[in-house]
Amino acid sequence: MFMADIAGVRVLYTGDYSREEDCHLCAAEILQFSLYFNSEKMAKTIRRLAEKTPEVGETVSGFLVKKAFTYQIMALDDLHVFSQLSTENISQRITIAYSGAFGVLKHRLKQIFESVESLPDEESEGPAFRVHERLTVKYESEKHISLHWRSDPISDMVSDSVIISILLILITSYC
């Protein structure tokens, strides 16, 4: 359907591409109307997020789920109750051949990263340190070190950077 202005006369064309003849209505026969849309969206908090009423201006953190024109905000732990989605934590580990001094590695990584902290021996079963509170570097043997982290975008970037740094240390020590 579209409006055409022919010789100063507005005509509404209602062609529906069927077998019926097209219908033309003059402007006098066309009723004027306006549609108003409310652009506000309302989301309900459910389950754990609904247990405590937030204060005005307080941030509510969760997942926004749209289902049949309704919006719901839910905690990550409640996601499996209302959908077929599930969440998992992935722990990653990589072992790298490294025959250099463990202290040299820690010193080099301190030059690159802001936060490199030693871990107590009872927590890590040998010498170890943590980079940005996300990645643990452990001394496994004289020829191996291992990196451990819980997978998320930031931890994966930190681990990639540490792996590249270790490989660069190995390359420069052989040259």
PDB file of C-alpha atoms in Angstrom:
ATOM      1  CA  MET A   1       0.000   0.000   0.000  1.00  0.00           C
ATOM      2  CA  PHE A   2       1.333   3.486  -0.834  1.00  0.00           C
ATOM      3  CA  MET A   3       0.153   7.074  -1.282  1.00  0.00           C
ATOM      4  CA  ALA A   4       0.538   8.723  -4.705  1.00  0.00           C
ATOM      5  CA  ASP A   5       0.085  12.429  -5.517  1.00  0.00           C
ATOM      6  CA  ILE A   6      -1.275  12.660  -9.070  1.00  0.00           C
ATOM      7  CA  ALA A   7      -2.008  16.165 -10.446  1.00  0.00           C
ATOM      8  CA  GLY A   8      -2.522  17.527  -6.929  1.00  0.00           C
ATOM      9  CA  VAL A   9      -4.913  14.743  -5.916  1.00  0.00           C
ATOM     10  CA  ARG A  10      -3.702  12.297  -3.298  1.00  0.00           C
ATOM     11  CA  VAL A  11      -4.650   8.707  -4.055  1.00  0.00           C
ATOM     12  CA  LEU A  12      -4.044   5.651  -1.872  1.00  0.00           C
ATOM     13  CA  TYR A  13      -3.051   2.645  -3.951  1.00  0.00           C
ATOM     14  CA  THR A  14      -3.942  -0.673  -2.317  1.00  0.00           C
ATOM     15  CA  GLY A  15      -2.532  -3.275  -4.686  1.00  0.00           C
ATOM     16  CA  ASP A  16      -2.215  -6.599  -2.965  1.00  0.00           C
ATOM     17  CA  TYR A  17      -1.029  -8.544  -6.016  1.00  0.00           C
ATOM     18  CA  SER A  18      -4.001 -10.919  -5.866  1.00  0.00           C
ATOM     19  CA  ARG A  19      -6.590 -11.732  -8.529  1.00  0.00           C
ATOM     20  CA  GLU A  20      -8.883  -8.962  -7.329  1.00  0.00           C
ATOM     21  CA  GLU A  21      -8.811  -5.625  -9.064  1.00  0.00           C
ATOM     22  CA  ASP A  22      -6.687  -2.918  -7.529  1.00  0.00           C
ATOM     23  CA  CYS A  23      -8.561  -0.417  -5.420  1.00  0.00           C
ATOM     24  CA  HIS A  24      -7.904   3.336  -5.562  1.00  0.00           C
ATOM     25  CA  LEU A  25      -9.235   5.596  -2.818  1.00  0.00           C
ATOM     26  CA  CYS A  26      -9.305   9.385  -3.025  1.00  0.00           C
ATOM     27  CA  ALA A  27      -7.885  11.387  -0.149  1.00  0.00           C
ATOM     28  CA  ALA A  28     -11.369  12.390   1.045  1.00  0.00           C
ATOM     29  CA  GLU A  29     -12.157   8.741   1.735  1.00  0.00           C
ATOM     30  CA  ILE A  30      -8.938   8.110   3.664  1.00  0.00           C
ATOM     31  CA  LEU A  31      -9.142   8.461   7.422  1.00  0.00           C
ATOM     32  CA  GLN A  32      -6.173  10.159   9.076  1.00  0.00           C
ATOM     33  CA  PHE A  33      -4.769   8.398  12.110  1.00  0.00           C
ATOM     34  CA  SER A  34      -1.608   8.456  14.197  1.00  0.00           C
ATOM     35  CA  LEU A  35       0.147   5.665  16.000  1.00  0.00           C
ATOM     36  CA  TYR A  36       2.045   6.284  19.212  1.00  0.00           C
ATOM     37  CA  PHE A  37       4.627   3.837  20.460  1.00  0.00           C
ATOM     38  CA  ASN A  38       5.896   3.726  23.990  1.00  0.00           C
ATOM     39  CA  SER A  39       9.631   3.231  23.757  1.00  0.00           C
ATOM     40  CA  GLU A  40      10.026   2.312  27.426  1.00  0.00           C
ATOM     41  CA  LYS A  41      11.039  -1.243  28.101  1.00  0.00           C
ATOM     42  CA  MET A  42      10.447  -2.919  31.424  1.00  0.00           C
ATOM     43  CA  ALA A  43      12.384  -5.922  32.658  1.00  0.00           C
ATOM     44  CA  LYS A  44      11.461  -7.967  35.681  1.00  0.00           C
ATOM     45  CA  THR A  45      14.082  -9.391  37.989  1.00  0.00           C
ATOM     46  CA  ILE A  46      13.407 -12.990  38.872  1.00  0.00           C
ATOM     47  CA  ARG A  47      14.577 -15.626  41.360  1.00  0.00           C
ATOM     48  CA  ARG A  48      17.787 -14.605  43.153  1.00  0.00           C
ATOM     49  CA  LEU A  49      17.843 -11.063  41.809  1.00  0.00           C
ATOM     50  CA  ALA A  50      14.259 -10.515  42.994  1.00  0.00           C
ATOM     51  CA  GLU A  51      15.019 -11.520  46.586  1.00  0.00           C
ATOM     52  CA  LYS A  52      16.368  -8.044  47.404  1.00  0.00           C
ATOM     53  CA  THR A  53      14.753  -4.859  46.135  1.00  0.00           C
ATOM     54  CA  PRO A  54      17.428  -2.594  44.625  1.00  0.00           C
ATOM     55  CA  GLU A  55      17.707   1.007  45.780  1.00  0.00           C
ATOM     56  CA  VAL A  56      17.134   3.871  43.340  1.00  0.00           C
ATOM     57  CA  GLY A  57      20.231   4.212  41.166  1.00  0.00           C
ATOM     58  CA  GLU A  58      21.679   0.853  42.255  1.00  0.00           C
ATOM     59  CA  THR A  59      23.075  -1.289  39.445  1.00  0.00           C
ATOM     60  CA  VAL A  60      21.518  -4.710  38.930  1.00  0.00           C
ATOM     61  CA  SER A  61      23.852  -7.186  37.300  1.00  0.00           C
ATOM     62  CA  GLY A  62      22.589 -10.255  35.457  1.00  0.00           C
ATOM     63  CA  PHE A  63      21.490 -11.653  32.111  1.00  0.00           C
ATOM     64  CA  LEU A  64      18.724  -9.979  30.116  1.00  0.00           C
ATOM     65  CA  VAL A  65      16.469 -12.624  28.574  1.00  0.00           C
ATOM     66  CA  LYS A  66      13.777 -11.719  26.024  1.00  0.00           C
ATOM     67  CA  LYS A  67      10.992 -14.264  25.754  1.00  0.00           C
ATOM     68  CA  ALA A  68       7.650 -13.625  24.001  1.00  0.00           C
ATOM     69  CA  PHE A  69       7.881  -9.812  24.174  1.00  0.00           C
ATOM     70  CA  THR A  70       8.785  -9.833  27.883  1.00  0.00           C
ATOM     71  CA  TYR A  71      12.154  -9.051  29.384  1.00  0.00           C
ATOM     72  CA  GLN A  72      13.596 -10.726  32.451  1.00  0.00           C
ATOM     73  CA  ILE A  73      16.858 -10.136  34.278  1.00  0.00           C
ATOM     74  CA  MET A  74      18.238 -13.181  36.036  1.00  0.00           C
ATOM     75  CA  ALA A  75      21.398 -14.255  37.800  1.00  0.00           C
ATOM     76  CA  LEU A  76      23.802 -16.550  36.005  1.00  0.00           C
ATOM     77  CA  ASP A  77      22.988 -19.373  38.426  1.00  0.00           C
ATOM     78  CA  ASP A  78      19.295 -19.197  37.465  1.00  0.00           C
ATOM     79  CA  LEU A  79      19.892 -19.374  33.711  1.00  0.00           C
ATOM     80  CA  HIS A  80      19.516 -23.161  33.485  1.00  0.00           C
ATOM     81  CA  VAL A  81      16.108 -23.007  35.228  1.00  0.00           C
ATOM     82  CA  PHE A  82      14.509 -20.745  32.582  1.00  0.00           C
ATOM     83  CA  SER A  83      16.317 -21.901  29.461  1.00  0.00           C
ATOM     84  CA  GLN A  84      18.068 -24.878  27.993  1.00  0.00           C
ATOM     85  CA  LEU A  85      21.390 -23.081  28.307  1.00  0.00           C
ATOM     86  CA  SER A  86      23.986 -24.144  30.814  1.00  0.00           C
ATOM     87  CA  THR A  87      27.220 -22.561  31.961  1.00  0.00           C
ATOM     88  CA  GLU A  88      30.542 -24.220  32.605  1.00  0.00           C
ATOM     89  CA  ASN A  89      33.888 -23.100  33.934  1.00  0.00           C
ATOM     90  CA  ILE A  90      36.840 -24.230  31.870  1.00  0.00           C
ATOM     91  CA  SER A  91      40.216 -24.607  33.547  1.00  0.00           C
ATOM     92  CA  GLN A  92      43.130 -24.631  31.150  1.00  0.00           C
ATOM     93  CA  ARG A  93      46.641 -25.910  31.603  1.00  0.00           C
ATOM     94  CA  ILE A  94      49.651 -25.874  29.327  1.00  0.00           C
ATOM     95  CA  THR A  95      53.091 -27.329  29.995  1.00  0.00           C
ATOM     96  CA  ILE A  96      56.039 -25.628  28.312  1.00  0.00           C
ATOM     97  CA  ALA A  97      59.584 -26.902  27.966  1.00  0.00           C
ATOM     98  CA  TYR A  98      61.660 -24.360  29.917  1.00  0.00           C
ATOM     99  CA  SER A  99      65.149 -25.101  31.155  1.00  0.00           C
ATOM    100  CA  GLY A 100      66.049 -21.579  32.313  1.00  0.00           C
ATOM    101  CA  ALA A 101      66.089 -20.272  35.858  1.00  0.00           C
ATOM    102  CA  PHE A 102      62.615 -19.868  37.349  1.00  0.00           C
ATOM    103  CA  GLY A 103      63.675 -16.635  39.082  1.00  0.00           C
ATOM    104  CA  VAL A 104      64.745 -15.131  35.737  1.00  0.00           C
ATOM    105  CA  LEU A 105      61.327 -15.913  34.288  1.00  0.00           C
ATOM    106  CA  LYS A 106      59.595 -14.248  37.231  1.00  0.00           C
ATOM    107  CA  HIS A 107      61.871 -11.192  36.964  1.00  0.00           C
ATOM    108  CA  ARG A 108      61.214 -10.830  33.214  1.00  0.00           C
ATOM    109  CA  LEU A 109      57.450 -11.134  33.685  1.00  0.00           C
ATOM    110  CA  LYS A 110      57.573  -8.494  36.461  1.00  0.00           C
ATOM    111  CA  GLN A 111      59.099  -6.129  33.892  1.00  0.00           C
ATOM    112  CA  ILE A 112      56.137  -6.717  31.563  1.00  0.00           C
ATOM    113  CA  PHE A 113      53.155  -7.113  33.902  1.00  0.00           C
ATOM    114  CA  GLU A 114      52.032  -4.895  36.792  1.00  0.00           C
ATOM    115  CA  SER A 115      51.061  -7.699  39.139  1.00  0.00           C
ATOM    116  CA  VAL A 116      53.325 -10.739  39.612  1.00  0.00           C
ATOM    117  CA  GLU A 117      53.002 -12.251  43.102  1.00  0.00           C
ATOM    118  CA  SER A 118      54.697 -15.291  44.627  1.00  0.00           C
ATOM    119  CA  LEU A 119      52.485 -18.065  45.958  1.00  0.00           C
ATOM    120  CA  PRO A 120      53.165 -19.957  49.190  1.00  0.00           C
ATOM    121  CA  ASP A 121      54.699 -23.410  48.666  1.00  0.00           C
ATOM    122  CA  GLU A 122      51.854 -25.236  50.458  1.00  0.00           C
ATOM    123  CA  GLU A 123      49.279 -23.740  48.057  1.00  0.00           C
ATOM    124  CA  SER A 124      51.153 -24.572  44.854  1.00  0.00           C
ATOM    125  CA  GLU A 125      53.276 -27.649  45.738  1.00  0.00           C
ATOM    126  CA  GLY A 126      56.550 -25.979  44.762  1.00  0.00           C
ATOM    127  CA  PRO A 127      57.740 -22.620  43.447  1.00  0.00           C
ATOM    128  CA  ALA A 128      54.948 -20.702  41.726  1.00  0.00           C
ATOM    129  CA  PHE A 129      53.697 -17.198  41.103  1.00  0.00           C
ATOM    130  CA  ARG A 130      50.490 -15.588  39.920  1.00  0.00           C
ATOM    131  CA  VAL A 131      50.197 -13.025  37.105  1.00  0.00           C
ATOM    132  CA  HIS A 132      47.376 -10.462  37.387  1.00  0.00           C
ATOM    133  CA  GLU A 133      45.542 -12.734  39.856  1.00  0.00           C
ATOM    134  CA  ARG A 134      44.420 -14.794  36.857  1.00  0.00           C
ATOM    135  CA  LEU A 135      47.252 -17.044  35.722  1.00  0.00           C
ATOM    136  CA  THR A 136      49.428 -19.329  37.839  1.00  0.00           C
ATOM    137  CA  VAL A 137      52.928 -20.232  36.620  1.00  0.00           C
ATOM    138  CA  LYS A 138      54.320 -23.359  38.359  1.00  0.00           C
ATOM    139  CA  TYR A 139      57.788 -24.862  38.352  1.00  0.00           C
ATOM    140  CA  GLU A 140      57.197 -28.535  37.486  1.00  0.00           C
ATOM    141  CA  SER A 141      60.767 -29.785  36.921  1.00  0.00           C
ATOM    142  CA  GLU A 142      64.164 -28.622  35.705  1.00  0.00           C
ATOM    143  CA  LYS A 143      62.876 -28.820  32.136  1.00  0.00           C
ATOM    144  CA  HIS A 144      59.183 -27.874  32.414  1.00  0.00           C
ATOM    145  CA  ILE A 145      56.872 -25.183  33.727  1.00  0.00           C
ATOM    146  CA  SER A 146      53.094 -25.201  33.631  1.00  0.00           C
ATOM    147  CA  LEU A 147      50.552 -22.429  33.301  1.00  0.00           C
ATOM    148  CA  HIS A 148      47.075 -22.752  34.843  1.00  0.00           C
ATOM    149  CA  TRP A 149      44.103 -20.410  34.376  1.00  0.00           C
ATOM    150  CA  ARG A 150      40.329 -20.348  34.337  1.00  0.00           C
ATOM    151  CA  SER A 151      39.215 -19.513  30.830  1.00  0.00           C
ATOM    152  CA  ASP A 152      37.680 -16.109  30.112  1.00  0.00           C
ATOM    153  CA  PRO A 153      38.641 -13.465  27.546  1.00  0.00           C
ATOM    154  CA  ILE A 154      40.978 -11.497  29.827  1.00  0.00           C
ATOM    155  CA  SER A 155      42.683 -14.546  31.337  1.00  0.00           C
ATOM    156  CA  ASP A 156      43.179 -15.973  27.854  1.00  0.00           C
ATOM    157  CA  MET A 157      44.874 -12.737  26.734  1.00  0.00           C
ATOM    158  CA  VAL A 158      47.125 -12.753  29.817  1.00  0.00           C
ATOM    159  CA  SER A 159      48.057 -16.399  29.207  1.00  0.00           C
ATOM    160  CA  ASP A 160      48.826 -15.707  25.535  1.00  0.00           C
ATOM    161  CA  SER A 161      51.087 -12.829  26.548  1.00  0.00           C
ATOM    162  CA  VAL A 162      52.907 -14.923  29.162  1.00  0.00           C
ATOM    163  CA  ILE A 163      53.401 -17.812  26.710  1.00  0.00           C
ATOM    164  CA  ILE A 164      54.832 -15.454  24.091  1.00  0.00           C
ATOM    165  CA  SER A 165      57.092 -13.885  26.721  1.00  0.00           C
ATOM    166  CA  ILE A 166      58.373 -17.318  27.763  1.00  0.00           C
ATOM    167  CA  LEU A 167      59.058 -18.267  24.154  1.00  0.00           C
ATOM    168  CA  LEU A 168      60.905 -14.979  23.598  1.00  0.00           C
ATOM    169  CA  ILE A 169      63.017 -15.649  26.692  1.00  0.00           C
ATOM    170  CA  LEU A 170      63.875 -19.082  25.324  1.00  0.00           C
ATOM    171  CA  ILE A 171      64.749 -17.695  21.886  1.00  0.00           C
ATOM    172  CA  THR A 172      66.987 -14.924  23.262  1.00  0.00           C
ATOM    173  CA  SER A 173      68.779 -17.303  25.632  1.00  0.00           C
ATOM    174  CA  TYR A 174      69.794 -19.559  22.710  1.00  0.00           C
ATOM    175  CA  CYS A 175      71.012 -16.708  20.518  1.00  0.00           C
TER     176      CYS A 175
END
